[in-house]
């Protein structure tokens, strides 16, 4: 069943296309050597080029181009060996050059696609229209002084990739899944850190609505949405607004809008009439960007394994369920952690422990894989203690809790706390004899046919052994002695 919104005149379909700005992971800016570190003192990472000083010449940063090409390859997109930089002219206080260098007519990356998976397990391909390189602008600070605005040019000239999707998305869920998948691919590639709180990834959300079977209607663009949840909320709020406009006999006009996160509505920012005429023209300071096919092949050969391939490998090679494979490959760091745990061990057992008790431990302590108190090596060592019967499953869970709380290796915890499971049959038998002697009435009942009492004897024996009896041995020996 496809997603629709109900209006007074019946169901409406929603059409969405995203323009995503992704900050390229790079030591230096797109056309200057200034640093790009987040959170630096204002105006401490600004070269003369970034400050728009007269006579300064931009010089392309090859690493930024490589990052764009890697991203294009990761999106199964066409790499254009010839592309060009244009000037997009406008005046703004945080744009000292008076223009942004961007790629308008000839982007470095052409059409590609992303596969998204929805909650019901269905899969859909979303078209990528293009990816182009451009500079970021500076930042106006309006909250530092009661009557003055300040400008921070640290971001001025930072390399961005603008990644434009086809209007293929049909619901808030699809828009969220697309952005999630795009961010995952960028992180796997190492071409953008995907950090939306720091503004490394922001989305312009284009929305229109239509009746089933119609062509596209006019769209509005909701600018600069900075979380996946807000993208999904903005789609729904904007679609509902447009439905109301159409149903009241009005007409949706193409305009740029902003999403008010506190009120959950979009409001107009500028209409098409005052849309800028950017007077694009080829930047005379920069020759066309020409890259060699052999270099593209080199970059392709060096690409890391991407999420889809890794997930398929976890199912095919490790025999994991599609769900576990999905969860373990969401973040590159999680996948690497899991593979260290699984190496030389049973991959399914490893998957169960990582996604089960280990994730629960991280959750309980508010940690993530990146600052996990338990290393992959230590979790692996715990599984070894389980395998060689030093620990029972129950004891292993307890040891893992202590590992999460203390960060200490499992062998040390087992030694110091005497958590080793008891596998000495003589010792277990002695406990069982004692339990049976103290519960002679129950032994008689059991032998008289009350099978359900078996659990009682297991419980008593384990209790007497402080939970350390090997469960299989306890069961076997009890059966023998009671039988
Ligand atoms: P522009 O260059 O003016 O921003 P584009 O045609 O490049 O316009 O489209 C920008 C974005 O808008 C793309 O992501 C595209 O998928 C999306 N888009 C285009 N038409 C529609 C529509 N009718 N409804 C929703 N999104 C649309
Ligand atoms: Mg646009």
Coordinates of C-alpha atoms and ligand atoms in Angstrom, one line a residue:
X1 CA 0.0 0.0 0.0
X2 CA 1.6 3.3 -1.0
X3 CA 1.7 6.3 1.3
X4 CA -1.0 9.0 0.9
X5 CA -2.3 11.9 3.0
X6 CA -6.0 12.2 3.4
X7 CA -7.6 15.5 2.4
X8 CA -11.2 16.7 2.2
X9 CA -11.2 15.6 -1.5
X10 CA -9.7 12.2 -0.8
X11 CA -6.1 10.8 -0.8
X12 CA -3.1 12.8 -2.0
X13 CA 0.3 11.5 -3.1
X14 CA 3.5 13.2 -1.9
X15 CA 6.5 13.8 -4.2
X16 CA 9.9 14.6 -2.7
X17 CA 13.3 15.3 -4.0
X18 CA 16.3 16.1 -1.8
X19 CA 19.3 18.4 -2.4
X20 CA 21.9 17.4 0.2
X21 CA 24.9 19.5 1.0
X22 CA 27.7 17.3 2.4
X23 CA 30.9 18.8 3.7
X24 CA 33.9 17.0 2.3
X25 CA 36.3 15.4 4.7
X26 CA 39.5 17.2 3.9
X27 CA 42.4 18.9 5.7
X28 CA 42.2 22.0 3.6
X29 CA 39.5 24.0 1.7
X30 CA 38.4 23.6 -1.9
X31 CA 40.5 26.4 -3.3
X32 CA 42.9 27.3 -0.4
X33 CA 45.2 25.7 2.1
X34 CA 43.3 27.0 5.2
X35 CA 42.3 24.4 7.7
X36 CA 38.8 23.1 8.1
X37 CA 38.6 21.8 11.7
X38 CA 35.2 22.2 13.4
X39 CA 34.9 24.5 16.4
X40 CA 38.1 26.6 15.9
X41 CA 38.2 30.2 17.1
X42 CA 36.2 32.4 14.7
X43 CA 38.3 33.7 11.7
X44 CA 41.3 31.6 12.7
X45 CA 41.1 29.4 9.6
X46 CA 40.9 31.9 6.8
X47 CA 43.3 32.5 3.9
X48 CA 43.3 35.6 1.6
X49 CA 41.4 33.6 -1.0
X50 CA 38.6 32.7 1.5
X51 CA 38.4 36.3 2.6
X52 CA 37.9 37.4 -1.0
X53 CA 41.0 39.7 -1.2
X54 CA 41.4 41.3 -4.6
X55 CA 43.8 39.5 -6.9
X56 CA 43.9 36.2 -5.0
X57 CA 43.8 33.1 -7.2
X58 CA 41.9 29.9 -6.3
X59 CA 43.9 26.7 -6.7
X60 CA 41.9 23.4 -6.8
X61 CA 42.5 21.0 -3.9
X62 CA 43.1 17.6 -5.6
X63 CA 42.0 15.7 -2.5
X64 CA 38.6 17.3 -2.6
X65 CA 38.2 16.2 -6.2
X66 CA 39.2 12.7 -5.2
X67 CA 36.6 12.7 -2.5
X68 CA 33.9 13.8 -4.9
X69 CA 34.9 11.0 -7.4
X70 CA 35.0 8.4 -4.6
X71 CA 31.5 9.5 -3.6
X72 CA 30.3 9.3 -7.2
X73 CA 31.7 5.8 -7.5
X74 CA 30.0 4.9 -4.2
X75 CA 26.6 6.1 -5.6
X76 CA 27.1 4.0 -8.8
X77 CA 27.2 7.3 -10.7
X78 CA 28.8 8.5 -13.9
X79 CA 32.1 10.3 -13.4
X80 CA 32.5 13.2 -15.8
X81 CA 36.1 13.4 -16.9
X82 CA 35.5 17.0 -18.0
X83 CA 33.6 19.4 -15.7
X84 CA 33.7 23.2 -15.1
X85 CA 33.5 25.7 -12.3
X86 CA 31.1 28.6 -12.6
X87 CA 30.5 31.7 -10.5
X88 CA 27.2 32.0 -8.8
X89 CA 27.0 35.8 -8.2
X90 CA 25.1 37.3 -5.2
X91 CA 25.8 39.8 -2.5
X92 CA 25.8 38.7 1.1
X93 CA 27.7 39.8 4.1
X94 CA 29.1 36.3 4.8
X95 CA 30.2 35.9 1.1
X96 CA 33.2 38.2 0.7
X97 CA 34.0 37.2 -2.9
X98 CA 30.6 38.4 -4.0
X99 CA 30.1 35.0 -5.7
X100 CA 30.2 31.3 -4.9
X101 CA 32.3 29.0 -7.0
X102 CA 30.1 26.1 -8.0
X103 CA 29.5 23.7 -10.8
X104 CA 26.3 24.7 -12.6
X105 CA 26.1 23.3 -16.2
X106 CA 28.8 20.7 -16.0
X107 CA 29.0 18.8 -12.7
X108 CA 31.9 16.4 -11.9
X109 CA 29.4 13.5 -11.2
X110 CA 26.3 12.7 -13.3
X111 CA 23.4 10.2 -12.8
X112 CA 23.6 7.4 -10.2
X113 CA 21.4 5.7 -7.7
X114 CA 20.9 4.6 -4.1
X115 CA 19.0 1.5 -2.9
X116 CA 16.9 2.1 0.2
X117 CA 15.2 -0.5 2.4
X118 CA 11.9 0.3 4.1
X119 CA 10.5 -0.9 7.4
X120 CA 8.4 -3.6 5.6
X121 CA 11.5 -5.0 4.0
X122 CA 10.7 -3.7 0.6
X123 CA 13.6 -2.2 -1.5
X124 CA 13.5 0.8 -3.8
X125 CA 16.0 2.5 -6.0
X126 CA 16.2 6.3 -5.8
X127 CA 17.8 8.2 -8.7
X128 CA 20.7 10.6 -8.2
X129 CA 20.6 13.4 -10.7
X130 CA 24.0 14.8 -10.1
X131 CA 26.8 15.6 -7.6
X132 CA 28.7 18.8 -7.9
X133 CA 31.5 20.6 -6.1
X134 CA 31.1 24.0 -4.5
X135 CA 32.4 26.3 -1.8
X136 CA 30.6 26.9 1.5
X137 CA 29.9 30.5 2.6
X138 CA 30.9 32.1 6.0
X139 CA 28.6 32.4 8.9
X140 CA 26.8 35.5 10.3
X141 CA 26.5 35.5 14.0
X142 CA 23.5 37.6 15.2
X143 CA 23.4 36.6 18.8
X144 CA 26.8 37.9 20.0
X145 CA 25.9 41.6 20.4
X146 CA 22.6 43.5 20.9
X147 CA 23.0 45.7 17.9
X148 CA 25.8 44.3 15.8
X149 CA 26.3 41.2 13.7
X150 CA 29.6 39.4 13.5
X151 CA 31.0 37.3 10.7
X152 CA 33.0 34.1 11.0
X153 CA 34.8 33.2 7.8
X154 CA 36.1 29.8 9.0
X155 CA 33.6 28.0 6.8
X156 CA 34.1 30.3 3.9
X157 CA 35.6 28.2 1.0
X158 CA 35.2 24.8 2.7
X159 CA 34.5 22.1 0.1
X160 CA 30.9 20.9 -0.3
X161 CA 29.3 18.2 -2.4
X162 CA 25.8 19.0 -3.4
X163 CA 24.0 15.7 -4.1
X164 CA 20.7 16.1 -5.9
X165 CA 18.1 13.3 -6.0
X166 CA 15.4 12.7 -8.6
X167 CA 11.8 13.4 -7.4
X168 CA 11.5 9.6 -6.7
X169 CA 10.7 9.7 -3.0
X170 CA 7.0 9.2 -2.0
X171 CA 6.7 9.4 1.8
X172 CA 8.4 10.9 4.9
X173 CA 9.7 7.3 5.6
X174 CA 11.3 7.1 2.1
X175 CA 12.9 10.6 2.5
X176 CA 14.3 9.5 5.9
X177 CA 15.6 6.2 4.6
X178 CA 17.2 7.9 1.6
X179 CA 19.1 10.4 3.8
X180 CA 20.1 7.7 6.3
X181 CA 21.5 5.5 3.5
X182 CA 23.3 8.4 1.8
X183 CA 24.9 9.4 5.2
X184 CA 25.9 5.7 5.7
X185 CA 27.5 5.5 2.3
X186 CA 29.4 8.8 2.9
X187 CA 30.7 7.6 6.2
X188 CA 31.8 4.2 4.9
X189 CA 33.6 6.1 2.1
X190 CA 35.1 8.6 4.5
X191 CA 34.2 11.4 2.3
X192 CA 31.9 13.3 4.7
X193 CA 31.5 12.7 8.5
X194 CA 27.7 13.0 8.2
X195 CA 27.5 15.0 11.4
X196 CA 24.2 16.8 11.1
X197 CA 24.5 18.6 14.4
X198 CA 27.7 20.3 13.3
X199 CA 26.2 21.1 9.9
X200 CA 28.4 18.7 7.9
X201 CA 25.2 17.4 6.2
X202 CA 22.1 19.5 5.5
X203 CA 19.2 18.9 3.3
X204 CA 17.0 21.1 1.1
X205 CA 13.7 19.3 0.9
X206 CA 11.6 19.8 -2.2
X207 CA 7.9 18.8 -1.8
X208 CA 4.8 18.7 -4.0
X209 CA 1.5 16.9 -3.8
X210 CA -0.7 15.4 -6.5
X211 CA -3.7 13.2 -7.1
X212 CA -3.1 9.6 -8.3
X213 CA -2.2 9.4 -12.0
X214 CA -1.4 13.1 -12.4
X215 CA 1.9 14.6 -13.5
X216 CA 4.0 16.6 -11.0
X217 CA 2.5 19.8 -9.5
X218 CA 4.4 22.8 -8.4
X219 CA 7.0 22.2 -5.6
X220 CA 8.3 24.2 -2.7
X221 CA 11.7 23.9 -1.3
X222 CA 12.3 23.7 2.5
X223 CA 15.8 25.0 3.1
X224 CA 18.6 23.8 5.3
X225 CA 16.9 21.0 7.4
X226 CA 19.5 19.6 9.8
X227 CA 18.3 16.3 11.1
X228 CA 16.7 13.2 9.6
X229 CA 13.8 13.5 11.9
X230 CA 13.2 17.1 10.9
X231 CA 13.3 16.2 7.2
X232 CA 10.5 13.6 7.8
X233 CA 8.5 16.1 9.8
X234 CA 9.1 18.9 7.3
X235 CA 7.8 16.7 4.4
X236 CA 4.6 16.0 6.2
X237 CA 4.0 19.5 7.4
X238 CA 4.7 21.0 4.0
X239 CA 2.6 18.4 2.1
X240 CA -0.4 19.1 4.5
X241 CA -0.1 22.8 3.9
X242 CA -0.1 22.3 0.1
X243 CA -3.1 20.0 0.2
X244 CA -5.0 22.6 2.1
X245 CA -4.0 25.3 -0.4
X246 CA -5.2 23.2 -3.4
X247 CA -8.4 22.1 -1.7
X248 CA -9.3 25.6 -0.8
X249 CA -9.2 26.5 -4.5
X250 CA -5.8 28.2 -4.3
X251 CA -2.6 27.5 -6.1
X252 CA 0.8 26.4 -4.6
X253 CA 3.4 28.9 -5.7
X254 CA 7.0 27.9 -6.1
X255 CA 9.0 29.4 -3.2
X256 CA 11.7 28.7 -0.6
X257 CA 10.4 28.0 2.9
X258 CA 11.9 27.3 6.3
X259 CA 10.9 24.6 8.8
X260 CA 10.0 25.9 12.2
X261 CA 11.0 23.0 14.4
X262 CA 9.3 24.3 17.5
X263 CA 5.9 24.7 15.9
X264 CA 6.3 21.9 13.3
X265 CA 5.2 24.1 10.4
X266 CA 6.9 25.6 7.3
X267 CA 6.9 29.3 6.6
X268 CA 7.8 31.4 3.5
X269 CA 11.3 32.7 3.2
X270 CA 11.3 34.1 -0.3
X271 CA 9.0 33.7 -3.3
X272 CA 10.0 33.0 -6.8
X273 CA 9.5 36.7 -7.8
X274 CA 12.4 37.7 -5.6
X275 CA 14.5 34.6 -6.5
X276 CA 18.1 35.7 -7.3
X277 CA 19.4 36.0 -10.8
X278 CA 22.8 34.5 -10.2
X279 CA 24.3 35.5 -13.5
X280 CA 26.3 32.2 -13.7
X281 CA 29.3 32.3 -15.9
X282 CA 32.5 30.1 -16.1
X283 CA 35.0 31.2 -13.5
X284 CA 37.8 32.9 -15.5
X285 CA 40.4 32.1 -12.7
X286 CA 39.9 28.3 -13.1
X287 CA 40.5 26.1 -16.1
X288 CA 38.1 23.3 -16.7
X289 CA 38.5 20.3 -14.4
X290 CA 39.9 17.5 -16.4
X291 CA 40.5 14.1 -14.7
X292 CA 42.0 10.9 -16.2
X293 CA 40.1 7.7 -16.5
X294 CA 43.1 5.8 -15.1
X295 CA 43.0 7.9 -12.0
X296 CA 39.3 7.2 -11.6
X297 CA 40.1 3.5 -11.9
X298 CA 42.7 3.7 -9.2
X299 CA 40.3 5.4 -6.8
X300 CA 37.7 2.8 -7.7
X301 CA 40.1 -0.1 -6.9
X302 CA 40.9 1.4 -3.5
X303 CA 37.2 2.0 -2.4
X304 CA 36.3 0.3 0.9
X305 CA 33.6 -2.3 1.0
X306 CA 30.2 -0.5 1.0
X307 CA 27.2 -1.2 3.2
X308 CA 25.1 -3.2 0.7
X309 CA 28.1 -5.5 -0.1
X310 CA 29.0 -5.9 3.5
X311 CA 25.5 -6.8 4.5
X312 CA 25.2 -9.3 1.7
X313 CA 28.5 -10.9 2.8
X314 CA 27.3 -11.2 6.4
X315 CA 24.3 -13.1 5.2
X316 CA 26.2 -15.2 2.6
X317 CA 29.5 -15.8 4.3
X318 CA 28.6 -15.7 8.0
X319 CA 25.0 -17.1 7.8
X320 CA 23.5 -14.1 9.7
X321 CA 19.9 -13.2 9.4
X322 CA 19.2 -10.2 7.1
X323 CA 18.2 -8.2 10.2
X324 CA 21.4 -8.9 12.2
X325 CA 23.4 -8.2 9.1
X326 CA 21.6 -4.9 8.7
X327 CA 22.1 -3.8 12.3
X328 CA 25.8 -4.8 12.4
X329 CA 26.6 -2.9 9.2
X330 CA 24.7 0.4 10.0
X331 CA 27.9 2.0 11.2
X332 CA 31.3 1.1 9.8
X333 CA 32.7 1.1 13.3
X334 CA 30.2 -1.5 14.5
X335 CA 30.9 -3.7 11.5
X336 CA 34.7 -3.5 12.2
X337 CA 34.1 -4.3 15.9
X338 CA 31.9 -7.3 15.0
X339 CA 34.4 -8.7 12.6
X340 CA 37.1 -8.6 15.2
X341 CA 34.9 -10.5 17.6
X342 CA 33.8 -13.0 15.0
X343 CA 37.3 -13.7 13.7
X344 CA 38.2 -17.3 14.3
X345 CA 34.9 -17.8 16.3
X346 CA 31.4 -18.8 15.5
X347 CA 30.0 -15.8 13.6
X348 CA 26.4 -16.3 14.7
X349 CA 27.3 -16.6 18.4
X350 CA 29.4 -13.4 17.9
X351 CA 26.5 -11.6 16.3
X352 CA 24.1 -12.7 19.1
X353 CA 26.5 -11.3 21.8
X354 CA 27.3 -8.1 20.0
X355 CA 23.6 -7.2 19.1
X356 CA 22.3 -8.6 22.4
X357 CA 24.1 -8.2 25.7
X358 CA 26.9 -6.0 24.4
X359 CA 24.5 -3.4 22.8
X360 CA 22.3 -3.5 25.9
X361 CA 25.4 -2.7 28.0
X362 CA 26.3 0.2 25.8
X363 CA 22.7 1.4 26.0
X364 CA 22.6 1.1 29.8
X365 CA 25.8 3.2 30.2
X366 CA 25.0 5.7 27.4
X367 CA 28.1 4.8 25.4
X368 CA 28.6 4.1 21.7
X369 CA 31.0 1.8 19.9
X370 CA 33.4 4.7 19.5
X371 CA 33.9 5.0 23.3
X372 CA 32.9 1.5 24.3
X373 CA 34.3 0.4 27.7
X374 CA 34.7 -3.1 26.2
X375 CA 37.2 -3.7 23.4
X376 CA 36.3 -6.2 20.6
X377 CA 39.3 -8.3 21.7
X378 CA 37.9 -8.5 25.2
X379 CA 34.5 -9.5 24.0
X380 CA 36.1 -12.2 21.9
X381 CA 38.0 -13.4 24.9
X382 CA 34.8 -13.7 26.8
X383 CA 33.3 -15.9 24.0
X384 CA 36.4 -18.1 24.3
X385 CA 35.8 -18.6 28.0
X386 CA 32.2 -19.5 27.1
X387 CA 33.4 -22.0 24.5
X388 CA 35.9 -23.7 26.7
X389 CA 33.4 -24.1 29.5
X390 CA 35.1 -21.8 31.9
X391 CA 31.8 -19.9 31.9
X392 CA 28.2 -20.8 31.5
X393 CA 26.0 -18.6 29.4
X394 CA 24.5 -17.1 32.5
X395 CA 27.9 -16.4 34.1
X396 CA 29.2 -14.9 30.8
X397 CA 26.4 -12.4 30.9
X398 CA 27.3 -11.4 34.4
X399 CA 31.0 -11.1 33.5
X400 CA 30.1 -8.9 30.5
X401 CA 28.1 -6.6 32.8
X402 CA 31.2 -6.2 35.0
X403 CA 33.3 -5.6 31.9
X404 CA 30.9 -2.8 30.7
X405 CA 31.1 -1.2 34.2
X406 CA 34.8 -1.5 34.8
X407 CA 36.4 -1.9 31.3
X408 CA 38.5 -4.8 32.7
X409 CA 39.3 -8.0 30.7
X410 CA 37.2 -11.0 31.3
X411 CA 39.9 -13.4 32.5
X412 CA 40.8 -11.0 35.3
X413 CA 37.2 -10.6 36.4
X414 CA 36.6 -14.3 36.4
X415 CA 39.8 -14.9 38.5
X416 CA 39.2 -12.1 41.0
X417 CA 35.5 -12.8 41.6
X418 CA 35.8 -16.6 41.4
X419 CA 33.2 -16.6 38.7
X420 CA 34.5 -19.8 37.0
X421 CA 31.8 -22.3 36.4
X422 CA 32.0 -25.6 38.3
X423 CA 32.4 -28.6 36.0
X424 CA 33.8 -31.0 38.6
X425 CA 31.1 -33.8 38.7
X426 CA 32.1 -34.8 42.2
X427 CA 31.5 -31.3 43.6
X428 CA 28.2 -31.0 41.8
X429 CA 27.1 -34.5 43.0
X430 CA 27.9 -33.5 46.6
X431 CA 25.6 -30.5 46.3
X432 CA 22.9 -32.5 44.7
X433 CA 23.1 -35.2 47.5
X434 CA 22.7 -32.4 50.1
X435 CA 19.7 -30.8 48.3
X436 CA 18.0 -34.2 48.0
X437 CA 18.6 -35.0 51.7
X438 CA 17.1 -31.7 52.7
X439 CA 14.0 -32.3 50.5
X440 CA 13.3 -35.9 50.9
X441 CA 9.5 -35.3 50.7
X442 CA 9.9 -33.6 47.3
X443 CA 12.2 -36.4 46.1
X444 CA 9.4 -38.9 46.9
X445 CA 6.8 -36.7 45.1
X446 CA 9.0 -36.5 42.1
X447 CA 9.6 -40.2 42.0
X448 CA 5.8 -40.6 42.4
X449 CA 5.3 -38.9 39.0
X450 CA 5.4 -35.2 39.8
X451 CA 7.8 -34.4 36.9
X452 CA 7.3 -30.7 37.2
X453 CA 9.4 -30.7 40.4
X454 CA 12.6 -31.2 38.3
X455 CA 12.9 -27.4 37.9
X456 CA 12.8 -27.0 41.7
X457 CA 15.8 -29.3 42.1
X458 CA 17.7 -27.5 39.4
X459 CA 16.9 -24.2 41.1
X460 CA 18.0 -25.4 44.5
X461 CA 21.3 -26.9 43.2
X462 CA 22.2 -23.8 41.3
X463 CA 21.3 -21.6 44.3
X464 CA 23.6 -23.7 46.5
X465 CA 26.3 -23.3 43.9
X466 CA 25.8 -19.5 43.6
X467 CA 24.8 -20.0 40.0
X468 CA 28.2 -21.4 39.0
X469 CA 27.2 -25.0 38.3
X470 CA 27.6 -26.0 34.7
X471 CA 23.9 -26.2 33.6
X472 CA 24.3 -29.2 31.4
X473 CA 26.1 -31.2 34.1
X474 CA 23.7 -30.2 36.8
X475 CA 20.8 -31.3 34.6
X476 CA 22.4 -34.6 33.7
X477 CA 23.5 -35.5 37.2
X478 CA 20.1 -34.6 38.7
X479 CA 18.3 -36.7 36.2
X480 CA 20.5 -39.6 37.0
X481 CA 20.3 -39.3 40.8
X482 CA 16.5 -38.6 40.9
X483 CA 15.7 -41.2 38.3
Ligands
LIG1 P1 16.5 23.8 -9.2 O1 17.7 23.6 -10.0 O2 15.7 24.9 -9.5 O3 16.7 23.6 -7.7 P2 15.8 21.1 -10.0 O4 15.0 20.6 -11.1 O5 17.3 20.8 -10.1 O6 15.5 22.6 -9.6 O7 15.3 20.3 -8.7 C1 15.8 20.4 -7.5 C2 15.2 19.4 -6.6 O8 13.8 19.4 -6.6 C3 15.6 17.9 -7.0 O9 15.9 17.2 -5.9 C4 14.3 17.4 -7.7 O10 14.2 16.0 -7.5 C5 13.2 18.1 -6.9 N1 12.0 18.3 -7.6 C6 11.8 18.7 -8.9 N2 10.5 18.7 -9.2 C7 9.8 18.4 -8.1 C8 8.4 18.2 -7.8 N3 7.5 18.5 -8.6 N4 8.1 17.8 -6.5 C9 9.0 17.5 -5.6 N5 10.3 17.6 -5.9 C10 10.8 18.1 -7.1
LIG2 MG1 17.9 23.9 -6.1

